[in-house]
């Protein structure tokens, strides 16, 4: 699969411009961390994952600030089609192994997601902020030779879906599983529905019957279902790879349900948590203890029927620690997961900003009965106002006005217990203060990359660490290591002598080019 997301960029040719300091939200030590980064590979297997728990635990990997981790993330819905999503893949078979004699990962809960980690970040302490850059995301091909090279995903209209029991066709209380197949036209990846089926009671290897989709990791017996192959014919859904769940461990409990999101991140289910995005999480325990999972191939805001297209993904992430005494104004009092990309900040609000603290001893059960969009909207509004006041130095009246006239508030999800509303803040309205450019040649050659220019084709080639990024002026696509990537903006000449890129673009690809290929 070849779709990539580049950062918005204005390019031309130059051998001389000065690289200014980077302009990320948390700019204090990014360049230093990037220059010292090491690479790690964290495979998904029974030893490196936990089912449904994003709380504290022994780390399976320890890294320094600035390190890059290739992390394998596996969907907990793989059992909906064993043949296409588990069979032949040693790591996934290891995780899902369950027969009458043995069950890997016997303790599945209290949530459902397969979480890779925890990853410990050396030096992380309560009050710090952990930055997670998503440098790359790749669909995980299935391991069955019968379907060589293909990747599959699952959408489930489940009992926790927003309209469960309120359908107009019978049976009104039904759970429907749709299997999707991912394909590509060389630039854009898309998903097409392969078939669907209605859930039937499934008996697990221990003899327990599961009348509804509730317990994670059940392998569906396809002899008990009826497949319908006439589904969504002619419809191609653009693939938007993203991590549904990333979390630092909260301080309030040792074992924490992976389903409801909160201040520590978790199951935010925002499709914007994708390649090229940066997430910021407030650290509340030693080492931060990051877990990654619940990968998706496509989801709309609200995740209405219960799930996204649940699939398995391998991603490259860079972890950068920001110490509490060096935080920028935008991060100085961060108490929620904040997203940044080239053009936007995204503030995440929830029905309860910290449900573990607010709802008391039974919080992890009570949250499922107490969420509302009214509460989530109010939380997102207060957080957005605070971000604009502290981060952008606006007065309260200025922030309140700007929120109403330019911020887009949307429903992140209504299916994860602690419902979510997000606010999208456009950077462009703040002008050059938030969208600065730097010299292309100097910014990349400063860490050893080679920058080439082909006047005849107006192509810029950047090479480092065995990786090659190629961009052509005026074209909406480029290539990274020979694979096409779709740009969010075309490469353009600003004049006949000067090559510039956005600071965000330079820092993103500095990390991307510096990683070791696997």
PDB file of N, CA and C in Angstrom, residues 108-193:
ATOM      1  N   UNK A 108      -7.684 -11.342  29.579  1.00  0.00           N
ATOM      2  CA  UNK A 108      -8.102 -10.374  28.569  1.00  0.00           C
ATOM      3  C   UNK A 108      -9.098  -9.408  29.200  1.00  0.00           C
ATOM      4  N   UNK A 109      -8.647  -8.203  29.440  1.00  0.00           N
ATOM      5  CA  UNK A 109      -9.539  -7.219  30.034  1.00  0.00           C
ATOM      6  C   UNK A 109      -8.773  -6.231  30.886  1.00  0.00           C
ATOM      7  N   UNK A 110      -9.477  -5.229  31.393  1.00  0.00           N
ATOM      8  CA  UNK A 110     -10.938  -5.068  31.378  1.00  0.00           C
ATOM      9  C   UNK A 110     -11.496  -4.569  30.041  1.00  0.00           C
ATOM     10  N   UNK A 111     -10.640  -4.067  29.147  1.00  0.00           N
ATOM     11  CA  UNK A 111     -11.092  -3.608  27.844  1.00  0.00           C
ATOM     12  C   UNK A 111     -10.922  -4.689  26.788  1.00  0.00           C
ATOM     13  N   UNK A 112     -10.860  -4.272  25.520  1.00  0.00           N
ATOM     14  CA  UNK A 112     -10.865  -5.250  24.435  1.00  0.00           C
ATOM     15  C   UNK A 112      -9.644  -5.157  23.519  1.00  0.00           C
ATOM     16  N   UNK A 113      -8.964  -4.033  23.494  1.00  0.00           N
ATOM     17  CA  UNK A 113      -7.948  -3.795  22.479  1.00  0.00           C
ATOM     18  C   UNK A 113      -6.652  -4.545  22.762  1.00  0.00           C
ATOM     19  N   UNK A 114      -5.981  -4.946  21.688  1.00  0.00           N
ATOM     20  CA  UNK A 114      -4.641  -5.516  21.807  1.00  0.00           C
ATOM     21  C   UNK A 114      -3.661  -4.357  21.786  1.00  0.00           C
ATOM     22  N   UNK A 115      -3.002  -4.110  22.906  1.00  0.00           N
ATOM     23  CA  UNK A 115      -2.115  -2.963  23.048  1.00  0.00           C
ATOM     24  C   UNK A 115      -0.658  -3.419  23.071  1.00  0.00           C
ATOM     25  N   UNK A 116       0.139  -2.917  22.148  1.00  0.00           N
ATOM     26  CA  UNK A 116       1.568  -3.231  22.123  1.00  0.00           C
ATOM     27  C   UNK A 116       2.279  -2.291  23.090  1.00  0.00           C
ATOM     28  N   UNK A 117       3.095  -2.880  23.969  1.00  0.00           N
ATOM     29  CA  UNK A 117       3.776  -2.100  24.988  1.00  0.00           C
ATOM     30  C   UNK A 117       3.577  -2.723  26.363  1.00  0.00           C
ATOM     31  N   UNK A 118       3.878  -1.939  27.430  1.00  0.00           N
ATOM     32  CA  UNK A 118       4.220  -0.519  27.462  1.00  0.00           C
ATOM     33  C   UNK A 118       5.665  -0.232  27.020  1.00  0.00           C
ATOM     34  N   UNK A 119       5.850   0.988  26.510  1.00  0.00           N
ATOM     35  CA  UNK A 119       7.164   1.511  26.162  1.00  0.00           C
ATOM     36  C   UNK A 119       7.541   2.549  27.211  1.00  0.00           C
ATOM     37  N   UNK A 120       8.655   2.332  27.876  1.00  0.00           N
ATOM     38  CA  UNK A 120       9.143   3.267  28.890  1.00  0.00           C
ATOM     39  C   UNK A 120      10.062   4.296  28.242  1.00  0.00           C
ATOM     40  N   UNK A 121       9.879   5.547  28.587  1.00  0.00           N
ATOM     41  CA  UNK A 121      10.752   6.625  28.121  1.00  0.00           C
ATOM     42  C   UNK A 121      11.617   7.068  29.293  1.00  0.00           C
ATOM     43  N   UNK A 122      12.909   6.892  29.149  1.00  0.00           N
ATOM     44  CA  UNK A 122      13.826   7.224  30.240  1.00  0.00           C
ATOM     45  C   UNK A 122      13.695   8.696  30.631  1.00  0.00           C
ATOM     46  N   UNK A 123      13.633   8.939  31.921  1.00  0.00           N
ATOM     47  CA  UNK A 123      13.601  10.305  32.423  1.00  0.00           C
ATOM     48  C   UNK A 123      12.233  10.930  32.508  1.00  0.00           C
ATOM     49  N   UNK A 124      11.195  10.239  32.008  1.00  0.00           N
ATOM     50  CA  UNK A 124       9.847  10.806  32.043  1.00  0.00           C
ATOM     51  C   UNK A 124       9.320  10.803  33.478  1.00  0.00           C
ATOM     52  N   UNK A 125       8.778  11.959  33.887  1.00  0.00           N
ATOM     53  CA  UNK A 125       8.258  12.123  35.231  1.00  0.00           C
ATOM     54  C   UNK A 125       6.902  12.820  35.170  1.00  0.00           C
ATOM     55  N   UNK A 126       6.101  12.658  36.229  1.00  0.00           N
ATOM     56  CA  UNK A 126       4.825  13.384  36.268  1.00  0.00           C
ATOM     57  C   UNK A 126       5.040  14.881  36.075  1.00  0.00           C
ATOM     58  N   UNK A 127       4.199  15.470  35.246  1.00  0.00           N
ATOM     59  CA  UNK A 127       4.327  16.886  34.927  1.00  0.00           C
ATOM     60  C   UNK A 127       5.010  17.148  33.604  1.00  0.00           C
ATOM     61  N   UNK A 128       5.728  16.143  33.074  1.00  0.00           N
ATOM     62  CA  UNK A 128       6.334  16.266  31.746  1.00  0.00           C
ATOM     63  C   UNK A 128       5.259  16.065  30.670  1.00  0.00           C
ATOM     64  N   UNK A 129       5.641  16.275  29.434  1.00  0.00           N
ATOM     65  CA  UNK A 129       4.765  16.017  28.295  1.00  0.00           C
ATOM     66  C   UNK A 129       5.505  15.103  27.331  1.00  0.00           C
ATOM     67  N   UNK A 130       4.831  14.044  26.886  1.00  0.00           N
ATOM     68  CA  UNK A 130       5.412  13.144  25.901  1.00  0.00           C
ATOM     69  C   UNK A 130       4.846  13.476  24.523  1.00  0.00           C
ATOM     70  N   UNK A 131       5.751  13.749  23.597  1.00  0.00           N
ATOM     71  CA  UNK A 131       5.385  13.989  22.206  1.00  0.00           C
ATOM     72  C   UNK A 131       5.573  12.694  21.425  1.00  0.00           C
ATOM     73  N   UNK A 132       4.559  12.322  20.659  1.00  0.00           N
ATOM     74  CA  UNK A 132       4.607  11.123  19.823  1.00  0.00           C
ATOM     75  C   UNK A 132       4.379  11.544  18.381  1.00  0.00           C
ATOM     76  N   UNK A 133       5.437  11.478  17.580  1.00  0.00           N
ATOM     77  CA  UNK A 133       5.305  11.779  16.157  1.00  0.00           C
ATOM     78  C   UNK A 133       5.037  10.490  15.396  1.00  0.00           C
ATOM     79  N   UNK A 134       4.035  10.505  14.545  1.00  0.00           N
ATOM     80  CA  UNK A 134       3.739   9.352  13.695  1.00  0.00           C
ATOM     81  C   UNK A 134       4.418   9.584  12.357  1.00  0.00           C
ATOM     82  N   UNK A 135       5.514   8.868  12.123  1.00  0.00           N
ATOM     83  CA  UNK A 135       6.345   9.089  10.943  1.00  0.00           C
ATOM     84  C   UNK A 135       5.910   8.261   9.747  1.00  0.00           C
ATOM     85  N   UNK A 136       5.311   7.115  10.017  1.00  0.00           N
ATOM     86  CA  UNK A 136       4.990   6.221   8.908  1.00  0.00           C
ATOM     87  C   UNK A 136       3.948   5.220   9.384  1.00  0.00           C
ATOM     88  N   UNK A 137       3.052   4.812   8.477  1.00  0.00           N
ATOM     89  CA  UNK A 137       2.081   3.768   8.775  1.00  0.00           C
ATOM     90  C   UNK A 137       1.928   2.882   7.547  1.00  0.00           C
ATOM     91  N   UNK A 138       1.971   1.566   7.776  1.00  0.00           N
ATOM     92  CA  UNK A 138       1.841   0.595   6.691  1.00  0.00           C
ATOM     93  C   UNK A 138       0.826  -0.465   7.088  1.00  0.00           C
ATOM     94  N   UNK A 139      -0.083  -0.796   6.164  1.00  0.00           N
ATOM     95  CA  UNK A 139      -0.961  -1.925   6.387  1.00  0.00           C
ATOM     96  C   UNK A 139      -0.150  -3.205   6.537  1.00  0.00           C
ATOM     97  N   UNK A 140      -0.594  -4.097   7.394  1.00  0.00           N
ATOM     98  CA  UNK A 140       0.093  -5.370   7.619  1.00  0.00           C
ATOM     99  C   UNK A 140      -0.522  -6.426   6.693  1.00  0.00           C
ATOM    100  N   UNK A 141       0.229  -6.917   5.717  1.00  0.00           N
ATOM    101  CA  UNK A 141      -0.321  -7.956   4.828  1.00  0.00           C
ATOM    102  C   UNK A 141      -0.656  -9.214   5.627  1.00  0.00           C
ATOM    103  N   UNK A 142      -1.683  -9.921   5.200  1.00  0.00           N
ATOM    104  CA  UNK A 142      -2.036 -11.161   5.886  1.00  0.00           C
ATOM    105  C   UNK A 142      -0.968 -12.225   5.625  1.00  0.00           C
ATOM    106  N   UNK A 143      -0.951 -13.272   6.451  1.00  0.00           N
ATOM    107  CA  UNK A 143       0.081 -14.294   6.335  1.00  0.00           C
ATOM    108  C   UNK A 143      -0.325 -15.527   5.578  1.00  0.00           C
ATOM    109  N   UNK A 144      -1.528 -15.539   5.050  1.00  0.00           N
ATOM    110  CA  UNK A 144      -2.039 -16.715   4.356  1.00  0.00           C
ATOM    111  C   UNK A 144      -1.662 -16.645   2.877  1.00  0.00           C
ATOM    112  N   UNK A 145      -0.916 -17.632   2.398  1.00  0.00           N
ATOM    113  CA  UNK A 145      -0.476 -17.629   0.997  1.00  0.00           C
ATOM    114  C   UNK A 145      -1.649 -17.583   0.019  1.00  0.00           C
ATOM    115  N   UNK A 146      -2.789 -18.048   0.464  1.00  0.00           N
ATOM    116  CA  UNK A 146      -3.981 -18.038  -0.379  1.00  0.00           C
ATOM    117  C   UNK A 146      -4.394 -16.620  -0.746  1.00  0.00           C
ATOM    118  N   UNK A 147      -4.056 -15.665   0.135  1.00  0.00           N
ATOM    119  CA  UNK A 147      -4.408 -14.255  -0.093  1.00  0.00           C
ATOM    120  C   UNK A 147      -3.155 -13.388  -0.064  1.00  0.00           C
ATOM    121  N   UNK A 148      -2.112 -13.857  -0.686  1.00  0.00           N
ATOM    122  CA  UNK A 148      -0.798 -13.211  -0.615  1.00  0.00           C
ATOM    123  C   UNK A 148      -0.869 -11.743  -1.005  1.00  0.00           C
ATOM    124  N   UNK A 149      -0.256 -10.911  -0.141  1.00  0.00           N
ATOM    125  CA  UNK A 149      -0.137  -9.491  -0.426  1.00  0.00           C
ATOM    126  C   UNK A 149      -1.344  -8.663  -0.060  1.00  0.00           C
ATOM    127  N   UNK A 150      -2.453  -9.285   0.284  1.00  0.00           N
ATOM    128  CA  UNK A 150      -3.669  -8.541   0.584  1.00  0.00           C
ATOM    129  C   UNK A 150      -3.765  -8.216   2.072  1.00  0.00           C
ATOM    130  N   UNK A 151      -4.504  -7.156   2.364  1.00  0.00           N
ATOM    131  CA  UNK A 151      -4.788  -6.789   3.749  1.00  0.00           C
ATOM    132  C   UNK A 151      -6.290  -6.651   3.906  1.00  0.00           C
ATOM    133  N   UNK A 152      -6.790  -7.105   5.047  1.00  0.00           N
ATOM    134  CA  UNK A 152      -8.225  -7.097   5.296  1.00  0.00           C
ATOM    135  C   UNK A 152      -8.533  -6.362   6.606  1.00  0.00           C
ATOM    136  N   UNK A 153      -9.747  -5.908   6.694  1.00  0.00           N
ATOM    137  CA  UNK A 153     -10.197  -5.222   7.890  1.00  0.00           C
ATOM    138  C   UNK A 153     -11.648  -5.550   8.169  1.00  0.00           C
ATOM    139  N   UNK A 154     -12.120  -5.126   9.347  1.00  0.00           N
ATOM    140  CA  UNK A 154     -13.453  -5.480   9.824  1.00  0.00           C
ATOM    141  C   UNK A 154     -14.168  -4.244  10.349  1.00  0.00           C
ATOM    142  N   UNK A 155     -15.420  -4.073   9.940  1.00  0.00           N
ATOM    143  CA  UNK A 155     -16.307  -3.117  10.595  1.00  0.00           C
ATOM    144  C   UNK A 155     -17.439  -3.898  11.230  1.00  0.00           C
ATOM    145  N   UNK A 156     -17.776  -3.538  12.467  1.00  0.00           N
ATOM    146  CA  UNK A 156     -18.816  -4.256  13.195  1.00  0.00           C
ATOM    147  C   UNK A 156     -19.896  -3.291  13.661  1.00  0.00           C
ATOM    148  N   UNK A 157     -21.114  -3.519  13.204  1.00  0.00           N
ATOM    149  CA  UNK A 157     -22.269  -2.833  13.782  1.00  0.00           C
ATOM    150  C   UNK A 157     -22.627  -3.614  15.041  1.00  0.00           C
ATOM    151  N   UNK A 158     -22.170  -3.110  16.179  1.00  0.00           N
ATOM    152  CA  UNK A 158     -22.146  -3.909  17.403  1.00  0.00           C
ATOM    153  C   UNK A 158     -23.183  -3.434  18.418  1.00  0.00           C
ATOM    154  N   UNK A 159     -23.266  -4.177  19.507  1.00  0.00           N
ATOM    155  CA  UNK A 159     -24.235  -3.847  20.551  1.00  0.00           C
ATOM    156  C   UNK A 159     -23.932  -2.534  21.245  1.00  0.00           C
ATOM    157  N   UNK A 160     -22.703  -2.032  21.119  1.00  0.00           N
ATOM    158  CA  UNK A 160     -22.374  -0.729  21.698  1.00  0.00           C
ATOM    159  C   UNK A 160     -22.530   0.403  20.674  1.00  0.00           C
ATOM    160  N   UNK A 161     -22.990   0.095  19.481  1.00  0.00           N
ATOM    161  CA  UNK A 161     -23.214   1.113  18.473  1.00  0.00           C
ATOM    162  C   UNK A 161     -24.334   2.061  18.870  1.00  0.00           C
ATOM    163  N   UNK A 162     -24.315   3.238  18.307  1.00  0.00           N
ATOM    164  CA  UNK A 162     -25.215   4.322  18.742  1.00  0.00           C
ATOM    165  C   UNK A 162     -26.680   4.005  18.448  1.00  0.00           C
ATOM    166  N   UNK A 163     -26.960   3.265  17.382  1.00  0.00           N
ATOM    167  CA  UNK A 163     -28.347   2.981  16.990  1.00  0.00           C
ATOM    168  C   UNK A 163     -28.744   1.536  17.237  1.00  0.00           C
ATOM    169  N   UNK A 164     -27.986   0.831  18.056  1.00  0.00           N
ATOM    170  CA  UNK A 164     -28.296  -0.570  18.329  1.00  0.00           C
ATOM    171  C   UNK A 164     -29.703  -0.688  18.931  1.00  0.00           C
ATOM    172  N   UNK A 165     -30.506  -1.570  18.357  1.00  0.00           N
ATOM    173  CA  UNK A 165     -31.863  -1.767  18.843  1.00  0.00           C
ATOM    174  C   UNK A 165     -32.877  -0.799  18.275  1.00  0.00           C
ATOM    175  N   UNK A 166     -32.421   0.165  17.467  1.00  0.00           N
ATOM    176  CA  UNK A 166     -33.315   1.174  16.909  1.00  0.00           C
ATOM    177  C   UNK A 166     -33.365   1.123  15.386  1.00  0.00           C
ATOM    178  N   UNK A 167     -32.972  -0.003  14.792  1.00  0.00           N
ATOM    179  CA  UNK A 167     -33.042  -0.167  13.352  1.00  0.00           C
ATOM    180  C   UNK A 167     -34.490  -0.395  12.932  1.00  0.00           C
ATOM    181  N   UNK A 168     -34.793  -0.161  11.659  1.00  0.00           N
ATOM    182  CA  UNK A 168     -36.168  -0.322  11.200  1.00  0.00           C
ATOM    183  C   UNK A 168     -36.425  -1.707  10.619  1.00  0.00           C
ATOM    184  N   UNK A 169     -35.376  -2.424  10.235  1.00  0.00           N
ATOM    185  CA  UNK A 169     -35.526  -3.779   9.722  1.00  0.00           C
ATOM    186  C   UNK A 169     -35.295  -4.786  10.845  1.00  0.00           C
ATOM    187  N   UNK A 170     -35.908  -5.934  10.715  1.00  0.00           N
ATOM    188  CA  UNK A 170     -35.774  -6.982  11.731  1.00  0.00           C
ATOM    189  C   UNK A 170     -34.591  -7.902  11.403  1.00  0.00           C
ATOM    190  N   UNK A 171     -33.969  -8.477  12.417  1.00  0.00           N
ATOM    191  CA  UNK A 171     -34.169  -8.172  13.835  1.00  0.00           C
ATOM    192  C   UNK A 171     -33.545  -6.823  14.194  1.00  0.00           C
ATOM    193  N   UNK A 172     -34.230  -6.040  14.965  1.00  0.00           N
ATOM    194  CA  UNK A 172     -33.743  -4.701  15.283  1.00  0.00           C
ATOM    195  C   UNK A 172     -32.470  -4.738  16.128  1.00  0.00           C
ATOM    196  N   UNK A 173     -32.380  -5.743  16.965  1.00  0.00           N
ATOM    197  CA  UNK A 173     -31.149  -5.928  17.732  1.00  0.00           C
ATOM    198  C   UNK A 173     -30.298  -6.965  17.019  1.00  0.00           C
ATOM    199  N   UNK A 174     -29.462  -6.484  16.120  1.00  0.00           N
ATOM    200  CA  UNK A 174     -28.592  -7.381  15.369  1.00  0.00           C
ATOM    201  C   UNK A 174     -27.189  -6.791  15.308  1.00  0.00           C
ATOM    202  N   UNK A 175     -26.214  -7.669  15.225  1.00  0.00           N
ATOM    203  CA  UNK A 175     -24.823  -7.270  15.063  1.00  0.00           C
ATOM    204  C   UNK A 175     -24.341  -7.809  13.721  1.00  0.00           C
ATOM    205  N   UNK A 176     -23.825  -6.909  12.892  1.00  0.00           N
ATOM    206  CA  UNK A 176     -23.428  -7.275  11.537  1.00  0.00           C
ATOM    207  C   UNK A 176     -21.940  -6.982  11.345  1.00  0.00           C
ATOM    208  N   UNK A 177     -21.218  -7.988  10.886  1.00  0.00           N
ATOM    209  CA  UNK A 177     -19.784  -7.896  10.639  1.00  0.00           C
ATOM    210  C   UNK A 177     -19.563  -7.745   9.134  1.00  0.00           C
ATOM    211  N   UNK A 178     -18.801  -6.713   8.744  1.00  0.00           N
ATOM    212  CA  UNK A 178     -18.477  -6.509   7.336  1.00  0.00           C
ATOM    213  C   UNK A 178     -16.972  -6.617   7.158  1.00  0.00           C
ATOM    214  N   UNK A 179     -16.542  -7.508   6.266  1.00  0.00           N
ATOM    215  CA  UNK A 179     -15.124  -7.686   5.976  1.00  0.00           C
ATOM    216  C   UNK A 179     -14.753  -6.828   4.773  1.00  0.00           C
ATOM    217  N   UNK A 180     -13.701  -6.037   4.934  1.00  0.00           N
ATOM    218  CA  UNK A 180     -13.223  -5.146   3.871  1.00  0.00           C
ATOM    219  C   UNK A 180     -11.864  -5.620   3.365  1.00  0.00           C
ATOM    220  N   UNK A 181     -11.642  -5.358   2.098  1.00  0.00           N
ATOM    221  CA  UNK A 181     -10.349  -5.654   1.476  1.00  0.00           C
ATOM    222  C   UNK A 181      -9.716  -4.341   1.029  1.00  0.00           C
ATOM    223  N   UNK A 182      -8.439  -4.135   1.366  1.00  0.00           N
ATOM    224  CA  UNK A 182      -7.737  -2.920   0.990  1.00  0.00           C
ATOM    225  C   UNK A 182      -7.023  -3.105  -0.340  1.00  0.00           C
ATOM    226  N   UNK A 183      -7.154  -2.106  -1.212  1.00  0.00           N
ATOM    227  CA  UNK A 183      -6.513  -2.114  -2.521  1.00  0.00           C
ATOM    228  C   UNK A 183      -5.897  -0.756  -2.775  1.00  0.00           C
ATOM    229  N   UNK A 184      -5.193  -0.612  -3.898  1.00  0.00           N
ATOM    230  CA  UNK A 184      -4.537   0.648  -4.215  1.00  0.00           C
ATOM    231  C   UNK A 184      -4.518   0.856  -5.715  1.00  0.00           C
ATOM    232  N   UNK A 185      -4.642   2.129  -6.124  1.00  0.00           N
ATOM    233  CA  UNK A 185      -4.460   2.465  -7.534  1.00  0.00           C
ATOM    234  C   UNK A 185      -3.060   3.015  -7.789  1.00  0.00           C
ATOM    235  N   UNK A 186      -2.164   2.857  -6.803  1.00  0.00           N
ATOM    236  CA  UNK A 186      -0.792   3.334  -6.916  1.00  0.00           C
ATOM    237  C   UNK A 186      -0.539   4.608  -6.150  1.00  0.00           C
ATOM    238  N   UNK A 187      -1.573   5.383  -5.939  1.00  0.00           N
ATOM    239  CA  UNK A 187      -1.456   6.620  -5.173  1.00  0.00           C
ATOM    240  C   UNK A 187      -2.404   6.593  -3.981  1.00  0.00           C
ATOM    241  N   UNK A 188      -3.667   6.271  -4.237  1.00  0.00           N
ATOM    242  CA  UNK A 188      -4.672   6.267  -3.188  1.00  0.00           C
ATOM    243  C   UNK A 188      -5.033   4.837  -2.808  1.00  0.00           C
ATOM    244  N   UNK A 189      -5.000   4.555  -1.520  1.00  0.00           N
ATOM    245  CA  UNK A 189      -5.466   3.276  -1.013  1.00  0.00           C
ATOM    246  C   UNK A 189      -6.962   3.387  -0.724  1.00  0.00           C
ATOM    247  N   UNK A 190      -7.701   2.326  -0.980  1.00  0.00           N
ATOM    248  CA  UNK A 190      -9.132   2.359  -0.710  1.00  0.00           C
ATOM    249  C   UNK A 190      -9.591   0.983  -0.249  1.00  0.00           C
ATOM    250  N   UNK A 191     -10.726   0.965   0.416  1.00  0.00           N
ATOM    251  CA  UNK A 191     -11.296  -0.264   0.948  1.00  0.00           C
ATOM    252  C   UNK A 191     -12.604  -0.556   0.234  1.00  0.00           C
ATOM    253  N   UNK A 192     -12.801  -1.806  -0.092  1.00  0.00           N
ATOM    254  CA  UNK A 192     -14.068  -2.247  -0.671  1.00  0.00           C
ATOM    255  C   UNK A 192     -14.618  -3.390   0.175  1.00  0.00           C
ATOM    256  N   UNK A 193     -15.938  -3.398   0.331  1.00  0.00           N
ATOM    257  CA  UNK A 193     -16.576  -4.450   1.123  1.00  0.00           C
ATOM    258  C   UNK A 193     -16.515  -5.775   0.378  1.00  0.00           C
TER     259      UNK A 193
END
